[in-house]
Tab-separated table of C-alpha atoms in Angstrom:
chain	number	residue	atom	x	y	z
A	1	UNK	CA	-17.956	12.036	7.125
A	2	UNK	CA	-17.402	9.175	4.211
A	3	UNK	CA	-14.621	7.196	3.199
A	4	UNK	CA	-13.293	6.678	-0.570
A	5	UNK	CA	-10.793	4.411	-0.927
A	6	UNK	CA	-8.685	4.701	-4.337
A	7	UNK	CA	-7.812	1.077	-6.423
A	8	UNK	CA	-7.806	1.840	-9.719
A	9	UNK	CA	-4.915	1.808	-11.439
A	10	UNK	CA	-2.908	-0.473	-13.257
A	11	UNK	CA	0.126	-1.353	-11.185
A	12	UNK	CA	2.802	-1.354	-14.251
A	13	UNK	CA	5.142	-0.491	-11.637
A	14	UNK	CA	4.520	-3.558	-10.218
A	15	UNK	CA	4.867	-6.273	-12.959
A	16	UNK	CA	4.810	-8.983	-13.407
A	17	UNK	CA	3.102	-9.440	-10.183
A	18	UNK	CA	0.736	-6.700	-11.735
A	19	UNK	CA	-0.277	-8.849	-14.608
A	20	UNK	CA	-2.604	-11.484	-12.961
A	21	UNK	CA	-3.899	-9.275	-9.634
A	22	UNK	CA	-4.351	-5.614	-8.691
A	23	UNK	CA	-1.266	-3.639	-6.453
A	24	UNK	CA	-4.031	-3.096	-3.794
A	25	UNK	CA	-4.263	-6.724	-2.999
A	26	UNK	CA	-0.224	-7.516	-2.771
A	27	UNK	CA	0.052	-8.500	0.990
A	28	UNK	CA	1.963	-6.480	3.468
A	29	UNK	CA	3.039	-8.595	6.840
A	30	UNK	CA	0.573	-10.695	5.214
A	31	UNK	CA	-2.383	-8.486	4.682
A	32	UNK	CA	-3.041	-6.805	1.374
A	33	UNK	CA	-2.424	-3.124	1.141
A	34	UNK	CA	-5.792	-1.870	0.539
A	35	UNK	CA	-7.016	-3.479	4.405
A	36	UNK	CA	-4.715	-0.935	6.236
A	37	UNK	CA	-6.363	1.821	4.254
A	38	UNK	CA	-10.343	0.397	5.294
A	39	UNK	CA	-9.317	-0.141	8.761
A	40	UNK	CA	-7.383	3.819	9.174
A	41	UNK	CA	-10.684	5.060	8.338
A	42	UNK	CA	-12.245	3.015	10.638
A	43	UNK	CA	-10.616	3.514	13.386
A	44	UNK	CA	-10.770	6.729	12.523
A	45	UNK	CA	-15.039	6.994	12.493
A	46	UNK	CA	-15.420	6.243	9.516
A	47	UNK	CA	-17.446	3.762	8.164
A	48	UNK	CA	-19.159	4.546	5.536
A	49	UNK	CA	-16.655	3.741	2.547
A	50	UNK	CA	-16.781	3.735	-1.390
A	51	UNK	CA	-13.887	1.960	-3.237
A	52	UNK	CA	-13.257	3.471	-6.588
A	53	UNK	CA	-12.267	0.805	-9.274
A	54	UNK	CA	-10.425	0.587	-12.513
A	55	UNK	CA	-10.601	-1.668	-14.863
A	56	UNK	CA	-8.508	-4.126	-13.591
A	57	UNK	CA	-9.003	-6.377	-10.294
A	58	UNK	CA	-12.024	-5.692	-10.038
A	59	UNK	CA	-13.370	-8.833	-8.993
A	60	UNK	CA	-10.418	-9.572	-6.965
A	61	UNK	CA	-10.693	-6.612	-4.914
A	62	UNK	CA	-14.646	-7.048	-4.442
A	63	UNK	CA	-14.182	-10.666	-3.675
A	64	UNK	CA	-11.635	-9.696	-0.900
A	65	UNK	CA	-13.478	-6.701	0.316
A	66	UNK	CA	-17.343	-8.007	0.442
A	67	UNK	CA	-19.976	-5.454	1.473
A	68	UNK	CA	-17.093	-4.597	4.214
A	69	UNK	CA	-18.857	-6.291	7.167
A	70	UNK	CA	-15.782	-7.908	8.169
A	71	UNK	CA	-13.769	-5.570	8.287
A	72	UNK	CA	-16.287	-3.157	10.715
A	73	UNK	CA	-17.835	-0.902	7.412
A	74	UNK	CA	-20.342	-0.333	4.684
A	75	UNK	CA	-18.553	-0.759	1.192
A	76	UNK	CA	-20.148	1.075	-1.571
A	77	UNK	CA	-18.111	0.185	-4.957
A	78	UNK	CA	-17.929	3.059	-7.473
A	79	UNK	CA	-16.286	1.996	-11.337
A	80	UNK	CA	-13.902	4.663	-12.634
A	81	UNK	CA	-12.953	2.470	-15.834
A	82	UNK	CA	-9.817	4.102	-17.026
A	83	UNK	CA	-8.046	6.240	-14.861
A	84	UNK	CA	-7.676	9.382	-15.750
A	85	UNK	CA	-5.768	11.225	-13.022
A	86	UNK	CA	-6.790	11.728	-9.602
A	87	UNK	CA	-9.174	14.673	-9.537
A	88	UNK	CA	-10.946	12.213	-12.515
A	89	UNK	CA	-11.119	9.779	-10.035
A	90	UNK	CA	-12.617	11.908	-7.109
A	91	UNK	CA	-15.152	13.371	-9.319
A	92	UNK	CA	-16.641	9.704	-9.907
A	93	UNK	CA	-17.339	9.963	-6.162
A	94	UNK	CA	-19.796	13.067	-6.139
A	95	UNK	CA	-22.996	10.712	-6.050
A	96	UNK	CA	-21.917	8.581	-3.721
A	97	UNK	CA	-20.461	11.676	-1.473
A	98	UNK	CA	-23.886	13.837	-2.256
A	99	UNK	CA	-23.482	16.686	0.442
A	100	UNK	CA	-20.813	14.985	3.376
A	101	UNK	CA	-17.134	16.060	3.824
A	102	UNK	CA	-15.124	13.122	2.976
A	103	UNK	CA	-11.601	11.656	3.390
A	104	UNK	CA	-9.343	10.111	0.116
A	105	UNK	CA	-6.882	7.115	0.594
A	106	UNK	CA	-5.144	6.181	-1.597
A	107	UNK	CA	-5.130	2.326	-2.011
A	108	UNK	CA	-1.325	1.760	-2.345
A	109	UNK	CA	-0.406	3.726	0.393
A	110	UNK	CA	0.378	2.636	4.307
A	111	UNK	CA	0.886	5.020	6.812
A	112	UNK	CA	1.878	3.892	10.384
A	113	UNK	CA	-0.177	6.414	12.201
A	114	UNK	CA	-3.246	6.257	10.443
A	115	UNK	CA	-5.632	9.368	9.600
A	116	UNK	CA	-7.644	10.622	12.886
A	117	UNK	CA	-5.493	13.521	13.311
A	118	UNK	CA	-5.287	14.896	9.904
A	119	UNK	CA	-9.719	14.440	10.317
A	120	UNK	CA	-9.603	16.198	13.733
A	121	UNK	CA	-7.157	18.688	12.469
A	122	UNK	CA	-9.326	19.714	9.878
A	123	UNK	CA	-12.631	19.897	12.114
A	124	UNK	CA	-10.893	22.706	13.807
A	125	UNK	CA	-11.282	25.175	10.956
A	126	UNK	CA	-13.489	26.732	8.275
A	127	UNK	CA	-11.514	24.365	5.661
A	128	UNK	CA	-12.790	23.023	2.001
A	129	UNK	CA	-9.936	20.840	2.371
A	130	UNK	CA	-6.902	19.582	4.607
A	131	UNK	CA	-4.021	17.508	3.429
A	132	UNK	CA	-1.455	15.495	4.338
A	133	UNK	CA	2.099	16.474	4.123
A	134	UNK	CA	5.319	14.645	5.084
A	135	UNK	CA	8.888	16.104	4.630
A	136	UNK	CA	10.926	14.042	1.712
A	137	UNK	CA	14.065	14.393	0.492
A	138	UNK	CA	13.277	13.794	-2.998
A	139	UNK	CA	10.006	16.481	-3.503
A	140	UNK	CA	10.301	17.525	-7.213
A	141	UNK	CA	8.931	13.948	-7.770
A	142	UNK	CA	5.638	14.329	-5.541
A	143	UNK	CA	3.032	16.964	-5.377
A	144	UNK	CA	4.421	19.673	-2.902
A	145	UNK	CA	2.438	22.106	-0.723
A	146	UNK	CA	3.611	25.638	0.683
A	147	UNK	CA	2.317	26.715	3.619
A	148	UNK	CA	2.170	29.580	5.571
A	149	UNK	CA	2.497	29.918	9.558
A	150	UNK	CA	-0.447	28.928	10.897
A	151	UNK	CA	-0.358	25.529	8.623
A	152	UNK	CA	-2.549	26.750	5.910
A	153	UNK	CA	-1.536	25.821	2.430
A	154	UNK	CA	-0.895	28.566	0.014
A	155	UNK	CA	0.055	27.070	-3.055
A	156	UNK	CA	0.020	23.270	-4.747
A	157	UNK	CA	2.548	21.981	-7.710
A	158	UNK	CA	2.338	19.268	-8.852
A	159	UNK	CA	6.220	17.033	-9.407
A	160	UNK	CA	7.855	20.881	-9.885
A	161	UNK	CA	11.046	21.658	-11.207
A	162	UNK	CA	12.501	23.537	-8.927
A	163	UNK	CA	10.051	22.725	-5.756
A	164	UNK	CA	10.012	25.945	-3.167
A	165	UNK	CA	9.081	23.278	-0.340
A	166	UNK	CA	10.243	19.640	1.117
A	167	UNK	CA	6.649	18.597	2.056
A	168	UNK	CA	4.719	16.365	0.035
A	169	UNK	CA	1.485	14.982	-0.343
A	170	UNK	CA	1.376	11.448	1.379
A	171	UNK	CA	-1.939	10.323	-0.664
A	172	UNK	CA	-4.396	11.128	1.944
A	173	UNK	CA	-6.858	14.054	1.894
A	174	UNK	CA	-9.929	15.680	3.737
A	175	UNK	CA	-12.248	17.522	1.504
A	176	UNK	CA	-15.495	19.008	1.121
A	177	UNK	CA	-17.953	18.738	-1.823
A	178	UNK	CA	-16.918	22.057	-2.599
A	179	UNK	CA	-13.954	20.289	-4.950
A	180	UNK	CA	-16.468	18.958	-7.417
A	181	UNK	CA	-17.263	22.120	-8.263
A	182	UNK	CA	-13.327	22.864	-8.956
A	183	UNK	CA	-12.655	19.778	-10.752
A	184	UNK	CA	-15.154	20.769	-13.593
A	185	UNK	CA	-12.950	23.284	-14.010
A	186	UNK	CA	-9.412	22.297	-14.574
A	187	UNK	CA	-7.336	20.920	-17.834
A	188	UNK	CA	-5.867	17.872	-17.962
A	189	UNK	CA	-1.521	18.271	-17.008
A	190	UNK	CA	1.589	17.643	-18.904
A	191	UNK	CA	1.095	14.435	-17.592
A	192	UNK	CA	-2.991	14.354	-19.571
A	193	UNK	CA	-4.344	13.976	-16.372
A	194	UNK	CA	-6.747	15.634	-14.183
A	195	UNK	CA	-4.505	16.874	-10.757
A	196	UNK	CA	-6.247	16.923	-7.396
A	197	UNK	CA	-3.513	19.653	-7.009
A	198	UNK	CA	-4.392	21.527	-9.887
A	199	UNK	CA	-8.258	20.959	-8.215
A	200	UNK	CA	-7.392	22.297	-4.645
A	201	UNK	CA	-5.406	25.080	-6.279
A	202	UNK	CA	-8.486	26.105	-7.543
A	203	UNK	CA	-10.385	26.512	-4.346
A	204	UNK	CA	-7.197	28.358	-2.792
A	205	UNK	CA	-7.140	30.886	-5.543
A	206	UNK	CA	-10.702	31.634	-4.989
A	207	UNK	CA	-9.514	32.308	-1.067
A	208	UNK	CA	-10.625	29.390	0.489
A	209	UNK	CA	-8.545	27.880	3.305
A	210	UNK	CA	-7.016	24.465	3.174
A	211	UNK	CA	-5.494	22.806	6.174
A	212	UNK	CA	-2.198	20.755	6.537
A	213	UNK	CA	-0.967	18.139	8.703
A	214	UNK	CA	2.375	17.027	8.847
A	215	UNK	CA	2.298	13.244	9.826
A	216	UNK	CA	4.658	11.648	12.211
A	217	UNK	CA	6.213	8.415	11.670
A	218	UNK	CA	6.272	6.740	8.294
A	219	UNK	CA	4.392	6.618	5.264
A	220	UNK	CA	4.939	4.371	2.238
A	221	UNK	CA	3.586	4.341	-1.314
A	222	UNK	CA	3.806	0.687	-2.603
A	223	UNK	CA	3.720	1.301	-6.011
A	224	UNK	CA	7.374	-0.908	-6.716
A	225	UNK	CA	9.132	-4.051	-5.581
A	226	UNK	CA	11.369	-2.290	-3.302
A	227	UNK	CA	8.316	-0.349	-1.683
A	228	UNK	CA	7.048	-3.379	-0.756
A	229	UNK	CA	9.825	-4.669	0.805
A	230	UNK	CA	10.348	-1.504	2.438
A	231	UNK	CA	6.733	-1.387	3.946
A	232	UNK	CA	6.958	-4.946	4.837
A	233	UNK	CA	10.118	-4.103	7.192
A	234	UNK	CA	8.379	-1.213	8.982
A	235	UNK	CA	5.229	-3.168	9.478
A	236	UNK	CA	7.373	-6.226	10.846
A	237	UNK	CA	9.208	-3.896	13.446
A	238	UNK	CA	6.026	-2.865	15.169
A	239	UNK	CA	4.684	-5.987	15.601
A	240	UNK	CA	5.024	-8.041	18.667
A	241	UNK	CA	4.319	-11.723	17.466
A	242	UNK	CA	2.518	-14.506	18.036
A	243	UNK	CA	3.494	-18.152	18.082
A	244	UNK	CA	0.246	-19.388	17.712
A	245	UNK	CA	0.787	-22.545	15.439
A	246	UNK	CA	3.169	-25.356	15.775
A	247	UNK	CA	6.994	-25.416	16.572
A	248	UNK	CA	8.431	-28.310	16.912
A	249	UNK	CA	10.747	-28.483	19.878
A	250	UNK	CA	13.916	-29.202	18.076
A	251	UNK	CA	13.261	-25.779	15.852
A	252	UNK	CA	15.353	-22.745	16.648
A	253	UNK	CA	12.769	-20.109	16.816
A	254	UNK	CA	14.111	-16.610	18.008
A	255	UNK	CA	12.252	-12.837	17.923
A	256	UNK	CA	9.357	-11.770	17.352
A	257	UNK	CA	7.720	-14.688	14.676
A	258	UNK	CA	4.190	-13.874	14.026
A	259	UNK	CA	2.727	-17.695	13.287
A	260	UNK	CA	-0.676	-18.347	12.053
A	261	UNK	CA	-2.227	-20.953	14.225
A	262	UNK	CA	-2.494	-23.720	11.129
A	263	UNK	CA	1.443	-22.942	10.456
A	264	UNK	CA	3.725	-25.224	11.761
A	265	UNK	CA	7.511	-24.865	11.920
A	266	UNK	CA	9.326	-28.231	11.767
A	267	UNK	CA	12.496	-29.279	13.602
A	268	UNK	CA	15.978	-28.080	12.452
A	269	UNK	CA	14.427	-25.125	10.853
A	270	UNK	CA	15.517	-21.647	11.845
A	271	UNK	CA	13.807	-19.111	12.175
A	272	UNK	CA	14.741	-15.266	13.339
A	273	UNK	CA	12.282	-12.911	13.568
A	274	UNK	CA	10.486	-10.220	13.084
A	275	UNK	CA	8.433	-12.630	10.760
A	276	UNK	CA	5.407	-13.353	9.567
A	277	UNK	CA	3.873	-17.071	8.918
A	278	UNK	CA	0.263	-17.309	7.066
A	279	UNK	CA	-2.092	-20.145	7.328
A	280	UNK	CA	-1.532	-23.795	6.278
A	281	UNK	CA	2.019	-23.183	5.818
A	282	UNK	CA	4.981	-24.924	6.381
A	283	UNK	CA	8.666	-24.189	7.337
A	284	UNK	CA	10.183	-27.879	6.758
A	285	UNK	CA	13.270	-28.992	8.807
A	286	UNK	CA	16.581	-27.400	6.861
A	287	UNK	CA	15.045	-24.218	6.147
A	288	UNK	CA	16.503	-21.251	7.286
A	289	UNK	CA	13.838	-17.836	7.655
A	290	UNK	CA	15.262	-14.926	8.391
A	291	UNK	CA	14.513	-10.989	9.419
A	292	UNK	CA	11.810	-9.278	7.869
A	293	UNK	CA	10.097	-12.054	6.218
A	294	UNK	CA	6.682	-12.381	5.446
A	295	UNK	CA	5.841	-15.845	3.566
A	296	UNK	CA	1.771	-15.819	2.649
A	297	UNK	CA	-0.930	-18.764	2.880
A	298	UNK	CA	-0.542	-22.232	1.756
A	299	UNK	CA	3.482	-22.490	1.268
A	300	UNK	CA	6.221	-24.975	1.582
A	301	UNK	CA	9.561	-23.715	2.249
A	302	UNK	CA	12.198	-26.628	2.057
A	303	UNK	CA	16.264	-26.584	2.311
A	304	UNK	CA	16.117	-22.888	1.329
A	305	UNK	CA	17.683	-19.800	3.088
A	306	UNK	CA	15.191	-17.023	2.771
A	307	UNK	CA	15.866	-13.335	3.875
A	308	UNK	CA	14.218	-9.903	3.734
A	309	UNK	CA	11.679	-11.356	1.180
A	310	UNK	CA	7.490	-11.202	0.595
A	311	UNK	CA	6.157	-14.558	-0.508
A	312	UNK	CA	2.343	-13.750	-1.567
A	313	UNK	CA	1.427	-17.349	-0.967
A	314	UNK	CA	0.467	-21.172	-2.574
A	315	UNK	CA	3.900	-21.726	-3.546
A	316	UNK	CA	6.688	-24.341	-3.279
A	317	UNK	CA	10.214	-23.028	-2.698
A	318	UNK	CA	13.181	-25.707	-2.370
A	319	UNK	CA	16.167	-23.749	-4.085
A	320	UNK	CA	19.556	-24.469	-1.933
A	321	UNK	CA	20.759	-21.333	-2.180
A	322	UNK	CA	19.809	-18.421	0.043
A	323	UNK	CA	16.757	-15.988	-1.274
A	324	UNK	CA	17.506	-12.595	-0.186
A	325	UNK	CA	15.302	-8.902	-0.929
A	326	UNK	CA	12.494	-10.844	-3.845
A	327	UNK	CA	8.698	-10.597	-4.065
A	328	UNK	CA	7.468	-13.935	-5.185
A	329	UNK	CA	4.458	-13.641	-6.661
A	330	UNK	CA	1.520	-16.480	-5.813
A	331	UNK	CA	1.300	-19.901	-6.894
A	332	UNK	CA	5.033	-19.672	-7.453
A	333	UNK	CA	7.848	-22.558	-7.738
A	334	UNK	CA	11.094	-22.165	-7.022
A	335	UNK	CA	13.549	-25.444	-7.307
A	336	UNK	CA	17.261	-25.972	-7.869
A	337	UNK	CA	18.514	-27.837	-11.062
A	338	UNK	CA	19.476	-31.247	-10.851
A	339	UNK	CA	21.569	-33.170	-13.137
A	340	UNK	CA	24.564	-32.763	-15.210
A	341	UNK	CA	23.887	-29.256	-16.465
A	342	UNK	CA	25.880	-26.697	-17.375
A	343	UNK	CA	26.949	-24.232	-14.314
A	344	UNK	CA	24.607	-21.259	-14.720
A	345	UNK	CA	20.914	-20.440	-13.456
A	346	UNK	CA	17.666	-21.255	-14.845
A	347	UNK	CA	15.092	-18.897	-14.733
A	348	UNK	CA	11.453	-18.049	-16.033
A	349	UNK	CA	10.552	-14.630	-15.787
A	350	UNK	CA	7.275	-12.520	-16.428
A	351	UNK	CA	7.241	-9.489	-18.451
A	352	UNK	CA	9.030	-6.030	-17.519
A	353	UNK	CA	10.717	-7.900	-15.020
A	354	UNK	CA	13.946	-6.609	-13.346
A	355	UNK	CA	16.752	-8.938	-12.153
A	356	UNK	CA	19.887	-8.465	-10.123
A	357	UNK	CA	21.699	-11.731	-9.900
């Protein structure tokens, strides 16, 4: 069985962060999204991966990625160009799939339980395809599968109206070459894009079986802000930590602080985890870090109260005030004015930005 790995896509969601990287690379507990989708499929057998890409990143991700070695797998990259809607995006795979079964990530998406039961679940059957399904309470705005009894899907729609069923697709999916075959065959949405659903709904109306399996735990698509500081959290909470670096014995260091070994924590700083610390960084005396923190590679933090926040990394941040629920994007400053100015705030913000102050 192969792996293909979705990171296309061009992350408008996500701006301005979006503008100068690809979403697959914004770190999560300090390790960019895309690396918990390579290492599921690892762990789950496979290791034989191609990662579909857009037009933008491209480089990034490859630079990041390599020929996969690291990481315990064989990379094969596959260009999509412009994306085109998932079953578009699949279909680019067919050479590289030639006649195996094959699972789908999606590249934005983290799931705490990874994918080696939804793989074993659908080794037990006669399938073309299995899915993964997780109960929302929102399903009109995700594709939503009906099942019958004995788990197997009977109908796919695609962000309905009035959806018949609370169980979406989570972004993961097992299928069979026989979905090329299907995709030739569908029209482009409402949306003027080619559905996976639309593809799978296909094989079920010519009577083959697909499988479903309902994850446990959580899953999170990362596609906004608020995603990401959602998946951060639930990362965090399952890790146990690791003061590895340097705390200086006058630093109040509590919970579970996950601190690269090149990190170093100076005295007077707080610190309350969970948390994670990246290399070369450091947590000057004055600084308060608190739950569910995650500040990347290469950063100063200096008189600055900093809560429930992702710092991607290389950046300076000496603001007085207290930081609470942000994504800083990399190479970032953040300073507070000085002077006789006017009372107000100063700010410098990227395009399609949003702002709650």
């Amino acid at each position: 069985m192969k792996g293909i790995v979705l990171a296309g896509g061009l992350g408008t969601r996500l701006r301005p962060i979006t503008h100068t990287g690809p979403k697959q690379l914004v770190p999560v507990a300090n390790k960019p999204v895309i690396q918990y989708a390579i290492e599921d499929l690892r762990d789950a057998g496979i290791t034989d991966i191609g990662v579909i890409l857009g037009n933008l990143g491209r480089d990034d991700i490859q630079s990041f990625l390599g020929d996969g070695s690291e990481f315990g797998v064989e990379i094969t990259y596959i260009v999509q160009g412009n994306p085109l809607g998932l079953a578009h995006t699949v279909g680019c795979a067919e050479e590289f799939v030639e006649e195996d079964d094959f699972v789908v990530y999606l590249g934005d998406n983290i799931h705490n339980n990874g994918v080696t039961d939804l793989v074993e679940s659908f080794k037990t059957g006669d399938y073309v395809a299995g899915i993964a399904l997780q109960e929302v309470e929102n399903p009109g705005q995700f594709g939503i599968a009906e099942t019958d009894g004995s788990d197997n899907v009977t109908r796919l729609v695609e962000k309905p109206d009035n959806p018949a069923s609370d169980h979406a697709l989570v972004g993961i999916y097992v299928l069979s070459p026989a979905v090329f075959d299907a995709i030739e065959t569908i029209e482009p949405s409402w949306r003027g894009e080619l559905e996976i659903t639309d593809a799978m709904q296909e094989l079920l109306d010519k009577g083959l079986a697909v499988d479903s399996h309902v994850i446990e735990g959580w899953w999170k698509d990362t596609g906004k802000p608020e995603d990401i500081l959602k998946a951060n959290r639930l990362v965090l909470d399952g890790r146990p930590g690791s003061l590895n670096g340097t705390v200086d014995e006058n630093a109040d260091v509590r919970g579970h602080v996950d601190l690269h070994e090149t990190a170093t924590i100076e005295g007077r700083a707080v610190v309350r985890g969970p948390v994670s610390i990246a290399a070369d960084t450091v947590v000057e005396a004055g600084t308060y870090v608190g739950p569910y923190t995650s500040v990347g590679p290469e950063t100063r933090l200096s008189s600055v109260q900093l809560e429930n926040s992702v710092i991607v990394g290389e950046s300076e941040i000496s603001s007085d005030g207290k930081i609470v629920d942000s994504l800083v994007g990399r190479a970032a400053t953040v300073t507070s004015a000085s002077g006789l100015l006017p009372e107000g705030r100063r700010l410098v913000i990227g395009e399609q930005s949003n702002l709650k102050l």
